Every structure is written in structure tokens, then in C-alpha cells.
Coordinates of C-alpha atoms in Angstrom, one line a residue:
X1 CA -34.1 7.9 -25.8
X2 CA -34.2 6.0 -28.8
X3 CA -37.8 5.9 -30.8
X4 CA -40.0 2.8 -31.4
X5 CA -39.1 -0.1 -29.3
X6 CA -38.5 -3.0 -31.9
X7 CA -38.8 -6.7 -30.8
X8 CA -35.3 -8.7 -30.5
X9 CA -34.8 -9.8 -33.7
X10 CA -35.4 -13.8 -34.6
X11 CA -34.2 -16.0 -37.0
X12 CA -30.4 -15.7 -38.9
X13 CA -30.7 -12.0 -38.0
X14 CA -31.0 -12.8 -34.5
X15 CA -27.6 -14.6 -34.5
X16 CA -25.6 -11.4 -34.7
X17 CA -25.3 -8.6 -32.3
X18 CA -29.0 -6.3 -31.7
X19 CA -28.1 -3.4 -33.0
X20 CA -31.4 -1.4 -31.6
X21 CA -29.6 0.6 -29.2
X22 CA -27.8 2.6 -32.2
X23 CA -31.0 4.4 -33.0
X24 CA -30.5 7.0 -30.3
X25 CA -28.3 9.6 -31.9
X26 CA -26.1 10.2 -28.2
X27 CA -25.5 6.5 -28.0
X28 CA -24.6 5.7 -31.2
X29 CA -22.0 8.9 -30.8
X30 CA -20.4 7.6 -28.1
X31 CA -20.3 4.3 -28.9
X32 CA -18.4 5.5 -32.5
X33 CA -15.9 7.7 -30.6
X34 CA -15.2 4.5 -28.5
X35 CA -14.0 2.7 -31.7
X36 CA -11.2 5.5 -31.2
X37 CA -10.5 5.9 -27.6
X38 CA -10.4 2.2 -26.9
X39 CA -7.7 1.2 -29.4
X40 CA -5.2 4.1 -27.8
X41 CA -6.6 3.3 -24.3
X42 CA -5.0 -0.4 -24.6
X43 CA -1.8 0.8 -26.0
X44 CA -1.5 2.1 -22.9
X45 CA -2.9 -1.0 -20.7
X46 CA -0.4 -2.9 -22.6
X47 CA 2.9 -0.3 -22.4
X48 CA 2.1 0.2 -18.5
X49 CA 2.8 -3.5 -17.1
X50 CA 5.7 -3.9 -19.8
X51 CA 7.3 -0.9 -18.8
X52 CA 7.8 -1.9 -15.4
X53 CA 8.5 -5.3 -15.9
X54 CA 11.5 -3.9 -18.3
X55 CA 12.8 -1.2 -15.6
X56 CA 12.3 -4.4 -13.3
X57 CA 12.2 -7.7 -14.3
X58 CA 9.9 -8.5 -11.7
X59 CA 5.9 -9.7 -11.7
X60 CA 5.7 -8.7 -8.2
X61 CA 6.3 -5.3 -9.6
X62 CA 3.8 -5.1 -12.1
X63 CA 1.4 -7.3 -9.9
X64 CA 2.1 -3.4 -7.3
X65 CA -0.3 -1.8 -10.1
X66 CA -2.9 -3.6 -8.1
X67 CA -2.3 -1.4 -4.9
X68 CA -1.3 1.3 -6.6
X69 CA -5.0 1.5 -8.9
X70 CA -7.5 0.3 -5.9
X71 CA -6.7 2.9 -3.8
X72 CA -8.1 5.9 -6.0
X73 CA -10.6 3.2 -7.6
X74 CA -12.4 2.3 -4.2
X75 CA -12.0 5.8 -2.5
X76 CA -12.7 7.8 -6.4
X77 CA -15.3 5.2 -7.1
X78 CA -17.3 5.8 -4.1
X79 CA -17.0 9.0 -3.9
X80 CA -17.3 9.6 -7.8
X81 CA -20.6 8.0 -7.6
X82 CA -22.1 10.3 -5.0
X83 CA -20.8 13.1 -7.7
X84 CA -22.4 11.6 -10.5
X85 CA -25.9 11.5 -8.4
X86 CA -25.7 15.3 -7.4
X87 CA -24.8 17.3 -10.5
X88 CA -24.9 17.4 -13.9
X89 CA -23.9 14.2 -15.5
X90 CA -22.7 15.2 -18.8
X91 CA -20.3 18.2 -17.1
X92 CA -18.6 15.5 -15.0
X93 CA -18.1 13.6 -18.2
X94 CA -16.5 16.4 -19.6
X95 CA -14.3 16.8 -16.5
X96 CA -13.3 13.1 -15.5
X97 CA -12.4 12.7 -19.6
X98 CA -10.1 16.2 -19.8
X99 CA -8.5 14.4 -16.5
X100 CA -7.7 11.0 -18.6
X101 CA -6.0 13.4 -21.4
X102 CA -4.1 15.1 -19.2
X103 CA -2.4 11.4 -17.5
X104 CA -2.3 9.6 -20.7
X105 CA 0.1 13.1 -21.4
X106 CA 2.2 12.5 -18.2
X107 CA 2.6 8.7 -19.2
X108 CA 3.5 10.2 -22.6
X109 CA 6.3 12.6 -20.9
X110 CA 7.4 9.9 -18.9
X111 CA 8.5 7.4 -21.8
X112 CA 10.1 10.6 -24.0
X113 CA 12.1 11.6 -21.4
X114 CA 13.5 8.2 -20.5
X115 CA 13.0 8.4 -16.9
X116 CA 13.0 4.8 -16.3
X117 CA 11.2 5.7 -12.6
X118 CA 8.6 2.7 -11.9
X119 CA 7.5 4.7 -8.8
X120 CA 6.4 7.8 -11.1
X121 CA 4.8 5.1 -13.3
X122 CA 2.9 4.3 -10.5
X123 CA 2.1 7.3 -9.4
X124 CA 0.8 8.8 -12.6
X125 CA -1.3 5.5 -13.1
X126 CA -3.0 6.2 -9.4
X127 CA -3.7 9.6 -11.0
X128 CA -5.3 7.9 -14.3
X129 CA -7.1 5.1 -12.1
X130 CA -9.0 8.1 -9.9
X131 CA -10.5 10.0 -13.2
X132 CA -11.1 6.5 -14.6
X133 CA -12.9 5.9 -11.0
X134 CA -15.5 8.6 -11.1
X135 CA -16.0 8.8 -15.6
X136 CA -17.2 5.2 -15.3
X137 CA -19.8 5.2 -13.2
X138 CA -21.1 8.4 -14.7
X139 CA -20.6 7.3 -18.5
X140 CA -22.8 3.9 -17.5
X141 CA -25.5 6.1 -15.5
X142 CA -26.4 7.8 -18.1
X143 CA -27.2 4.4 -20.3
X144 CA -30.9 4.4 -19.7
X145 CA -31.3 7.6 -20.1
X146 CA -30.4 7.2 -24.2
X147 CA -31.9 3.3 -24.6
X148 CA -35.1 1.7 -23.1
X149 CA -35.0 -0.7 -20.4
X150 CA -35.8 -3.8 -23.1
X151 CA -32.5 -2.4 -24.8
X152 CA -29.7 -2.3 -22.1
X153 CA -28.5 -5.6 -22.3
X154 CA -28.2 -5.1 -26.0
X155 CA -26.4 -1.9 -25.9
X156 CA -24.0 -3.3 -22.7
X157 CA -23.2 -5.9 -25.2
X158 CA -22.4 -3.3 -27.8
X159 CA -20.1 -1.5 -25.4
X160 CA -18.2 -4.3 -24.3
X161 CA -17.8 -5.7 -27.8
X162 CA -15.9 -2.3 -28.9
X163 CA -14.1 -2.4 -25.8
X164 CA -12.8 -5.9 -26.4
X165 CA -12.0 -4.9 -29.9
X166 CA -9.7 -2.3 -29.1
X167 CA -8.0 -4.7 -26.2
X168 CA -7.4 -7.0 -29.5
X169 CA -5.8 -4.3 -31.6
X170 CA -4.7 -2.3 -28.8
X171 CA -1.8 -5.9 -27.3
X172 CA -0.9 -7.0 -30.9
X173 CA -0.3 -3.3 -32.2
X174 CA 1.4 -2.7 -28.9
X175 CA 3.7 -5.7 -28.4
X176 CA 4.7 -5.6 -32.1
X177 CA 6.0 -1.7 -31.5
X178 CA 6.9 -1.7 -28.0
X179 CA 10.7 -2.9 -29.5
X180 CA 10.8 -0.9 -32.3
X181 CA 9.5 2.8 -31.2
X182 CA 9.1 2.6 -27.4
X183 CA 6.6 3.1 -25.3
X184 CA 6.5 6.9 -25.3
X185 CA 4.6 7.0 -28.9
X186 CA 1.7 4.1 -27.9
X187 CA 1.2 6.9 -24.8
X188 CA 0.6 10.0 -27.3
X189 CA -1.7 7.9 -29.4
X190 CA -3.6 7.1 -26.2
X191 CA -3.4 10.9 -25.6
X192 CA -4.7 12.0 -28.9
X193 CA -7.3 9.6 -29.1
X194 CA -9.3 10.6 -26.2
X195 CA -10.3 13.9 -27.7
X196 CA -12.7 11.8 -30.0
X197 CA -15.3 10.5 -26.6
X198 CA -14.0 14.2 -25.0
X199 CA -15.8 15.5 -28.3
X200 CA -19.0 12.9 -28.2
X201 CA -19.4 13.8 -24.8
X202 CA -19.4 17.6 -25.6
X203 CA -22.5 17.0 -27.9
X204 CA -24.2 15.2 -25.0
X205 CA -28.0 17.4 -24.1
X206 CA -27.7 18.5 -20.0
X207 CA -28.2 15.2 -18.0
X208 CA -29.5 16.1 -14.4
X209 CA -30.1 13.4 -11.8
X210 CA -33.8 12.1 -11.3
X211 CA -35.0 13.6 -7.7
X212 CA -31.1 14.4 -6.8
X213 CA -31.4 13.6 -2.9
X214 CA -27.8 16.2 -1.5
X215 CA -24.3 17.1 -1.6
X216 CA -21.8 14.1 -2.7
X217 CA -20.3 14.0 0.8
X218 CA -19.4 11.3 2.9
X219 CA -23.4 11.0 3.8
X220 CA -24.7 10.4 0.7
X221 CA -21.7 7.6 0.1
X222 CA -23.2 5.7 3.4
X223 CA -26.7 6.4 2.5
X224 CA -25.6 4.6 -1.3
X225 CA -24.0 1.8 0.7
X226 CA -27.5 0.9 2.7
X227 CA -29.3 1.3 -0.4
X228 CA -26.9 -1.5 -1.7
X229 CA -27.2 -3.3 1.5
X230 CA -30.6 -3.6 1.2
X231 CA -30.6 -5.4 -2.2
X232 CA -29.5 -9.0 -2.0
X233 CA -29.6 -9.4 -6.5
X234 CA -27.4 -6.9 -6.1
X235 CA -24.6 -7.6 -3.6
X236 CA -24.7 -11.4 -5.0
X237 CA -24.1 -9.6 -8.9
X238 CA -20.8 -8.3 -7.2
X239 CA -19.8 -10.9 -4.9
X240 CA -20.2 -13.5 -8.7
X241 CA -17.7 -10.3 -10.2
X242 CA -15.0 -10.3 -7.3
X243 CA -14.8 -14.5 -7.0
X244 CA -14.9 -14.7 -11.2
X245 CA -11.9 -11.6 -11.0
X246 CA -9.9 -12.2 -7.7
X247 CA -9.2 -16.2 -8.4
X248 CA -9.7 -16.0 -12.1
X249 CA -7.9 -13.7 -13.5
X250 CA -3.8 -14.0 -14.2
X251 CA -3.1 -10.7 -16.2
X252 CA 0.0 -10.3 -13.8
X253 CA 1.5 -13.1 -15.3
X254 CA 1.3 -12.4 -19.0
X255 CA 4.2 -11.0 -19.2
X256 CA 6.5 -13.9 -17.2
X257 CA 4.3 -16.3 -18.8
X258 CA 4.8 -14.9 -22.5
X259 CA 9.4 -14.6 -21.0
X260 CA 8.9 -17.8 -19.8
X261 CA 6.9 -20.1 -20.6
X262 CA 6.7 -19.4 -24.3
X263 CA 10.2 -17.7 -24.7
X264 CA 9.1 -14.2 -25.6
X265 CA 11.4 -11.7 -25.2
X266 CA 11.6 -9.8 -21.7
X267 CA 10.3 -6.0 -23.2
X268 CA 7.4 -7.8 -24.8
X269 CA 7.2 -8.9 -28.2
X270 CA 4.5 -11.4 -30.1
X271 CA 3.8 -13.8 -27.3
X272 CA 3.2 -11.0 -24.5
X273 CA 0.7 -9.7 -27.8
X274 CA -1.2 -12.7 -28.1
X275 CA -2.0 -13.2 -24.1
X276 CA -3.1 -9.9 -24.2
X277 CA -5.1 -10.1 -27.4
X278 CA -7.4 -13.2 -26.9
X279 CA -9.2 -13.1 -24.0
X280 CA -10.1 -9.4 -25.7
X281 CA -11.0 -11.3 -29.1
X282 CA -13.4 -14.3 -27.5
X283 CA -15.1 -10.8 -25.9
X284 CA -15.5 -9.7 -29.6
X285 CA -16.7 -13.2 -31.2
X286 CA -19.4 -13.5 -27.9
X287 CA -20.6 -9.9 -29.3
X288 CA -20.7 -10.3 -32.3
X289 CA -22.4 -13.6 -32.4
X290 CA -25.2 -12.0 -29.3
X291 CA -28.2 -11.9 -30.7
X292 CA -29.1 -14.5 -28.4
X293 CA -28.7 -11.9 -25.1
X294 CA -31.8 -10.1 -25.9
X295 CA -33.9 -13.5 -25.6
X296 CA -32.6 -14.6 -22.4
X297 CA -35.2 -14.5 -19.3
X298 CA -33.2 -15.5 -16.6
X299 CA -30.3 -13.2 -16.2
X300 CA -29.1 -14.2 -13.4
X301 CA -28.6 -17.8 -14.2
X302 CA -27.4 -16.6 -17.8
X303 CA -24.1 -15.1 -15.5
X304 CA -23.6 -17.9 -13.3
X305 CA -23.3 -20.3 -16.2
X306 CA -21.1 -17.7 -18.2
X307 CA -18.7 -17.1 -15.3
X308 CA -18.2 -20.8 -14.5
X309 CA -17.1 -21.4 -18.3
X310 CA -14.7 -18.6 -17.6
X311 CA -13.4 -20.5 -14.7
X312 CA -13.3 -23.8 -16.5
X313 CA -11.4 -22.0 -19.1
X314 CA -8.7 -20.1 -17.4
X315 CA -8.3 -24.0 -15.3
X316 CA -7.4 -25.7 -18.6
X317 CA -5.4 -22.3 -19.3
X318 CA -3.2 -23.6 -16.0
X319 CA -2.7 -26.9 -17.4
X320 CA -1.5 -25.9 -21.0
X321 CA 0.7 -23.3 -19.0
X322 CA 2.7 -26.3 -17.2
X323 CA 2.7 -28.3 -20.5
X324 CA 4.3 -25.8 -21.9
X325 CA 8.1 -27.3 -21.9
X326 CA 7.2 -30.5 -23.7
X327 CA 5.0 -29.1 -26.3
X328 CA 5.7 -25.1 -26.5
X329 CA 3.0 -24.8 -29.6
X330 CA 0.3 -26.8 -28.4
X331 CA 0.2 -25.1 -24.7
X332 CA 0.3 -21.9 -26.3
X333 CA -2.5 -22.6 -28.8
X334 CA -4.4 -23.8 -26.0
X335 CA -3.6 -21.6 -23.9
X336 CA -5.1 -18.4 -26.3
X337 CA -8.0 -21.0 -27.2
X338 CA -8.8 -21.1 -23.4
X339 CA -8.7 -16.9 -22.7
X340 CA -10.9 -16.4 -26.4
X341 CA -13.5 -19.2 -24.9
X342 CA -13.0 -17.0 -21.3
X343 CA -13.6 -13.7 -23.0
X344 CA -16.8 -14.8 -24.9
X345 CA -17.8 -15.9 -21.3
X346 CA -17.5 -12.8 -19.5
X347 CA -18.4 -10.6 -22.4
X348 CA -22.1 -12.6 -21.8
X349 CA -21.5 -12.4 -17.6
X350 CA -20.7 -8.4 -18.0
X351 CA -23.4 -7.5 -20.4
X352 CA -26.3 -9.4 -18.0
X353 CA -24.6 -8.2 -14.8
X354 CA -24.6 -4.5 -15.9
X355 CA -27.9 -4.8 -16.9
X356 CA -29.2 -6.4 -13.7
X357 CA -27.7 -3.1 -11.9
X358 CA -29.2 -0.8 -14.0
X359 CA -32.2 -2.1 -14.1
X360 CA -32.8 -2.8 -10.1
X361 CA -31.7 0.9 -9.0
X362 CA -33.4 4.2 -9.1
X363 CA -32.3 6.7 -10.9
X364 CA -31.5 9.2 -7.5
X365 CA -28.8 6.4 -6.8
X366 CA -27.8 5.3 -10.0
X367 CA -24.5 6.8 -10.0
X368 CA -23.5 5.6 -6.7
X369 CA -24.3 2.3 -7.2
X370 CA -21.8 2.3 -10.5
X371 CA -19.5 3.6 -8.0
X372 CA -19.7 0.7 -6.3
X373 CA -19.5 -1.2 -9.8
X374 CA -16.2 0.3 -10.9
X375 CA -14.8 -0.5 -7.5
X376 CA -16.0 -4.1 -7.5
X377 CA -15.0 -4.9 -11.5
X378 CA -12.2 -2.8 -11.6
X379 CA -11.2 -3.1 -8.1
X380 CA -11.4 -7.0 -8.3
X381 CA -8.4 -7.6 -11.1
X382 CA -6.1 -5.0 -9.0
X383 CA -6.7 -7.2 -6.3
X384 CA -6.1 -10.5 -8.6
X385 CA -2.3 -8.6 -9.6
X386 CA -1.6 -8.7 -6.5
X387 CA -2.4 -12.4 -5.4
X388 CA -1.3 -13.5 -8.4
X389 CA 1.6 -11.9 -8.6
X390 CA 2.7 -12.8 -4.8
X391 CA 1.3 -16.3 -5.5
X392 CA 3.1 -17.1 -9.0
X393 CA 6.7 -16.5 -6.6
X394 CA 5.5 -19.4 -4.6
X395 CA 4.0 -22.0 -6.7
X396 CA 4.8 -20.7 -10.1
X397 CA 2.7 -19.3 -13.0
X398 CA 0.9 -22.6 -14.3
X399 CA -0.3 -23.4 -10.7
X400 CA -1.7 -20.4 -9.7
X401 CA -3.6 -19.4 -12.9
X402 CA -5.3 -23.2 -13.2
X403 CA -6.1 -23.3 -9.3
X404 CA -7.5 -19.9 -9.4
X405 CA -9.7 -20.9 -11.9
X406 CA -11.2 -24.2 -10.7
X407 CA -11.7 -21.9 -7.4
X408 CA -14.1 -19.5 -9.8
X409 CA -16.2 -23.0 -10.6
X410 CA -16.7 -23.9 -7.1
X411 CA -18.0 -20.5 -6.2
X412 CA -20.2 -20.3 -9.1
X413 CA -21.9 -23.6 -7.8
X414 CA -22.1 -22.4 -4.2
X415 CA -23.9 -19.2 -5.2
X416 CA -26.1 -21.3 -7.2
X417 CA -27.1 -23.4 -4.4
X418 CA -27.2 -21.0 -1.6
X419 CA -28.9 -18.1 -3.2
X420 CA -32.2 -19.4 -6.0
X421 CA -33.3 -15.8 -5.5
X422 CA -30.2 -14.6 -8.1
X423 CA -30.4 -17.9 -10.1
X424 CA -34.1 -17.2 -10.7
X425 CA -33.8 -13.3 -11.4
X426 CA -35.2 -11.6 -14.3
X427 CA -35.2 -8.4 -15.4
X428 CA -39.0 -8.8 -17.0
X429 CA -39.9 -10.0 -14.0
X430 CA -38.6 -7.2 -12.0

């Protein structure tokens, strides 16, 4: 835990990001080694999707991720939650992270060897998505035990600012080197880069669970699922997650949209970089500039109004995307100006959300319930691949992505009408 709790900081200071949460030693590790891992982890979110849509041309295809990640994320999730609330949490860090190595090596052997099999692609990104599944819940479980409860949406915002930094220089590094050295040398960076939060976690202190309640069986999933049940702030924190990531979301289509729309070419190349790259880099300007988070009362209002700008972005997004033949520059500069006003939007949403969670749970059920987390926030774009995918064959790309996105607005106004008790929450309150 970090030492003296220090007020949220006021004035010009409090513009820029609260930096309070660095104080404890652990977090300030892992959020260093993240710097690292990040960057190589979105070489490889990048080289995945263009891979198969080079071995196939197809969006459908690459939209198939969708299936092929839920699966292990809802059944790993679950399950990987009950794990991370009945045994040590730092040992199944060091686990679930050796697992990522050893998949970011198979994607690695994959591309060297020239395979050109989408189905082993698939495959070995199942595998990735299962490890991924059960170190996320566990790596966010541990958060209050490092920072105070006054300091988690400060250091949420910390973590998703370095994650959104990395999916910046993780598309443009990637897109500019998929056509010159492959994709088989963006997979060994990822590979190599993960020994930096493998090593952070290492140094971790033993991290057993607060009144562990049993064995991670298929009991203690049901018995997480009724604690969730019983907790309206925090089904409606996931039901705002899956509307915002289900209709809002049209990753699938970067890469037709980048071919297509904007005449990249079909392996990748600056265009497919840019979509990519600034949705991450709004995410990075929204940390950056959060001092502001800290100050905010009502949390739960603070993510309704954030997802429905994301909506309202991603629908103007649509617009620029069916502009696009009569003025090519201007719908793409749009287009990126939308997804960096999007990614400011849910960098705010995510930071509040987590917080919300980890502040309304118990300790003895902490890791299930970010279980249930990874399934929903991970879960929830998987599913969008897919609709967006099937959807872009039938009404095309521009379409899709600006009618998904005026359906995230509506839902953000129904929630806020139906449901005052998450428009009113606060965690000072709680």
C-alpha cells in the first residue's frame, strides 16, 4: 500500500494525470514493465487480424477471432476468477504471464515458418485469449491491495493511459513493418517483451485472498454469479460495457475500411496504422489531461456521459466512412478525429467503471468478479467482430459502424432513465 494519502491535486497541477498511485513501489513496477509489454503486446493485436485478412481477404474471417477469443475468455474468465479468489495471487500471475510467453512464441513460429494456416492462427490465439482470461482478472485484483481506495481511479487511469500508449506505437510501428519484415519479427518482439511484467511480477510480496471462502470449482463460479446478481451498480456497469462494445465498436472493419475506403494496401500499410492508432492515442491525451477523474463524485454519471460521446463519435465515424469517395482526406481526417475523441471517452468510462467494481466488492470475491469483467470488456468486442463483420457483408462498412454507434447513444439514455440508482452512484458515498 502506498504511504500518506495525498489530496487530488488542484489547480494547473490538477490538469494532468494524479500521479499518487506511483508511490507504492509494486505498482509503480508493474506499471514500468507495462511501458514494455504493451508496445510488443499490440504488435501482435495488430499482425493477428492482418494476417488473416492477407491468407484471406475476407472481414468475415478476421471478424471469426470473435468466436474463436470468447470461448476461452467467458469459460477461462469465469473460471480464472474463482482461481484468483482461492490461491495465491502473485503465483497465478506468474503462471497465466509464462502462458502469454509461451503463445506469443507459437504465433512467432507460425509467421517464420510461413505456414499461411488461418485455422492454426486461430487456434493459437484461443490459447493466448484463455491465459489472457484468467492474468486479467488476477493482475486487477490485486490493485487495492498496492493503492488506497481514494487512489484507484487514479491508478486505473494510469493503466489505461500506458495501455493506450502502446496500442499507438504498437499499429503505426506495426503497419509500417508488416510489408517490409513480416509478421513473424512483430511476434518475437511481443515474445521477448513479456519477460519485463513476467520479471515485475516475480518481485511481487505473497498476495493471499482476504477470508478465501473454497476450491475454484464450478461452485464457487455460481456462488460469484449470485454475488453479482445481487448487485444492481454492478450488473448495470457491465450491461453500459457490452451496449458501448457490441454496437460501438468496428475494429473488424479496419482493415476493409483502411483497403477500401481509404485505398491502403490489402497486407496493411499506413492507413490500416492510423485506424489502429487513434482511438489508442485519444485514450492517451484523456490520461494524460485526467487530473480531473480524481474530483469527480458521481461515477456513475461520469460513465454514462463518457460512453455516449463514444457513441456520438464512432456515429460521425460512419458518416465520414461513406464520404469517403468524394473527399478521401477529409473522411479520413475525420474519421481518426472521431476514434481519438472516442478513445479519450472510454479511457474516462474504463477508469470510473473499474473503479466502481473494485470498490463495491469484497475482497473474498474480488477475483471472480474481474472474471466476470474480462468476460464482459473483453468478451463484448469479440462479440462486436463478429456482428460487424457479418453486418458490414450486408450493409457495408460506413453503415454499420455509424448505426452501431447512434445505437450506443440511445442505450446510454435508456440506462439513464430507467436506472437513477447508477446515475447517482458514488464511490464516497458507498
Amino acid at each position: 500500500m502506498s504511504g500518506a494519502q495525498e489530496k487530488p491535486r488542484g489547480g494547473l497541477r490538477g490538469v494532468f494525470a494524479d500521479t499518487r498511485p506511483l508511490a507504492s513501489a509494486d505498482f509503480r513496477r508493474l506499471w514500468t514493465a507495462n511501458i514494455v509489454t504493451v508496445i510488443g503486446a499490440q504488435l501482435t493485436v495488430v499482425a493477428v487480424p492482418a494476417q488473416i485478412y492477407a491468407i484471406t481477404g475476407s472481414s468475415a474471417m478476421v471478424g471469426l477471432t470473435g468466436v474463436f477469443g470468447l470461448v476461452p475468455l467467458i469459460v477461462m474468465g469465469l473460471w480464472g476468477g474463482a482461481l484468483a479468489d482461492a490461491m495465491d495471487r502473485r503465483r497465478l500471475l506468474e503462471i497465466t504471464t509464462f502462458g502469454l510467453i509461451i503463445t506469443s512464441a507459437l504465433f512467432w513460429a507460425q509467421a517464420a515458418l510461413d505456414l499461411g494456416n488461418v485455422w492454426l492462427l486461430l487456434g493459437i490465439f484461443s490459447m493466448q485469449q484463455a491465459f489472457f482470461a484468467v492474468n486479467q482478472p488476477t493482475r486487477t485484483a490485486i490493485l487495492p491491495k498496492l493503492v488506497p481506495p481514494d487512489e484507484l481511479p487514479a491508478a486505473n487511469a494510469l493503466n489505461m493511459t500506458v495501455m493506450s500508449a502502446g496500442a499507438i506505437a504498437g499499429p503505426l510501428v506495426g503497419g509500417a513493418l508488416i510489408p517490409l519484415l513480416g509478421y513473424s519479427w512483430l511476434y518475437l518482439i511481443d515474445t521477448i517483451s513479456l519477460w519485463a511484467t513476467f520479471y515485475a511480477v516475480w518481485r511481487l510480496k505473497p498476495m493471499p485472498v482476504d477470508q478465501k471462502t473454497g476450491a475454484p470449482g464450478l461452485r464457487s463460479v455460481v456462488d460469484g454469479l449470485i454475488y453479482l446478481g445481487g448487485h444492481k451498480i454492478l450488473l448495470l456497469s457491465f450491461a453500459v460495457d457490452l451496449i458501448a462494445m457490441i454496437f460501438g465498436l468496428p475494429r473488424a472493419l479496419f482493415p476493409e475500411i483502411a483497403h477500401v475506403s481509404f485505398g491502403g494496401p490489402v497486407e496493411g500499410g499506413f492507413e490500416f496504422a492510423l485506424l489502429y492508432a487513434a482511438m489508442p492515442a485519444g485514450a492517451v491525451l484523456g490520461g494524460v489531461f485526467g487530473g480531473w477523474i480524481s474530483r469527480v463524485h458521481k461515477q456513475g454519471a461520469a460513465v454514462l456521459w463518457a460512453v455516449a460521446v463514444w457513441g456520438g463519435s464512432i456515429a460521425v465515424m460512419g458518416l465520414a466512412v461513406g464520404l469517403s469517395q468524394r473527399q478521401l482526406h477529409v473522411a479520413l481526417g475525420v474519421c481518426l478525429g472521431m476514434l481519438v475523441i472516442g478513445g479519450a471517452a472510454d479511457m474516462v468510462s474504463a477508469a470510473f467503471r473499474q473503479s466502481i467494481l473494485l470498490n463495491a466488492t469484497d475482497d473474498a470475491v474480488r477475483g471472480r468478479m474481474q472474471g466476470v469483467f474480462i468476460v464482459v470488456v473483453a468478451g463484448g468486442p469479440r462479440l462486436a467482430d463478429v456482428l460487424h463483420g457479418a453486418a458490414s457483408g450486408v450493409v457495408g462498412p460506413a453503415w454499420t459502424t455509424g448505426g452501431g454507434g447512434l445505437l450506443v447513444v440511445v442505450g446510454m439514455v435508456l440506462i439513464a432513465l430507467a436506472f437513477p440508482v447508477f446515475r447517482n452512484y458514488s464511490i464516497a458515498k458507498d
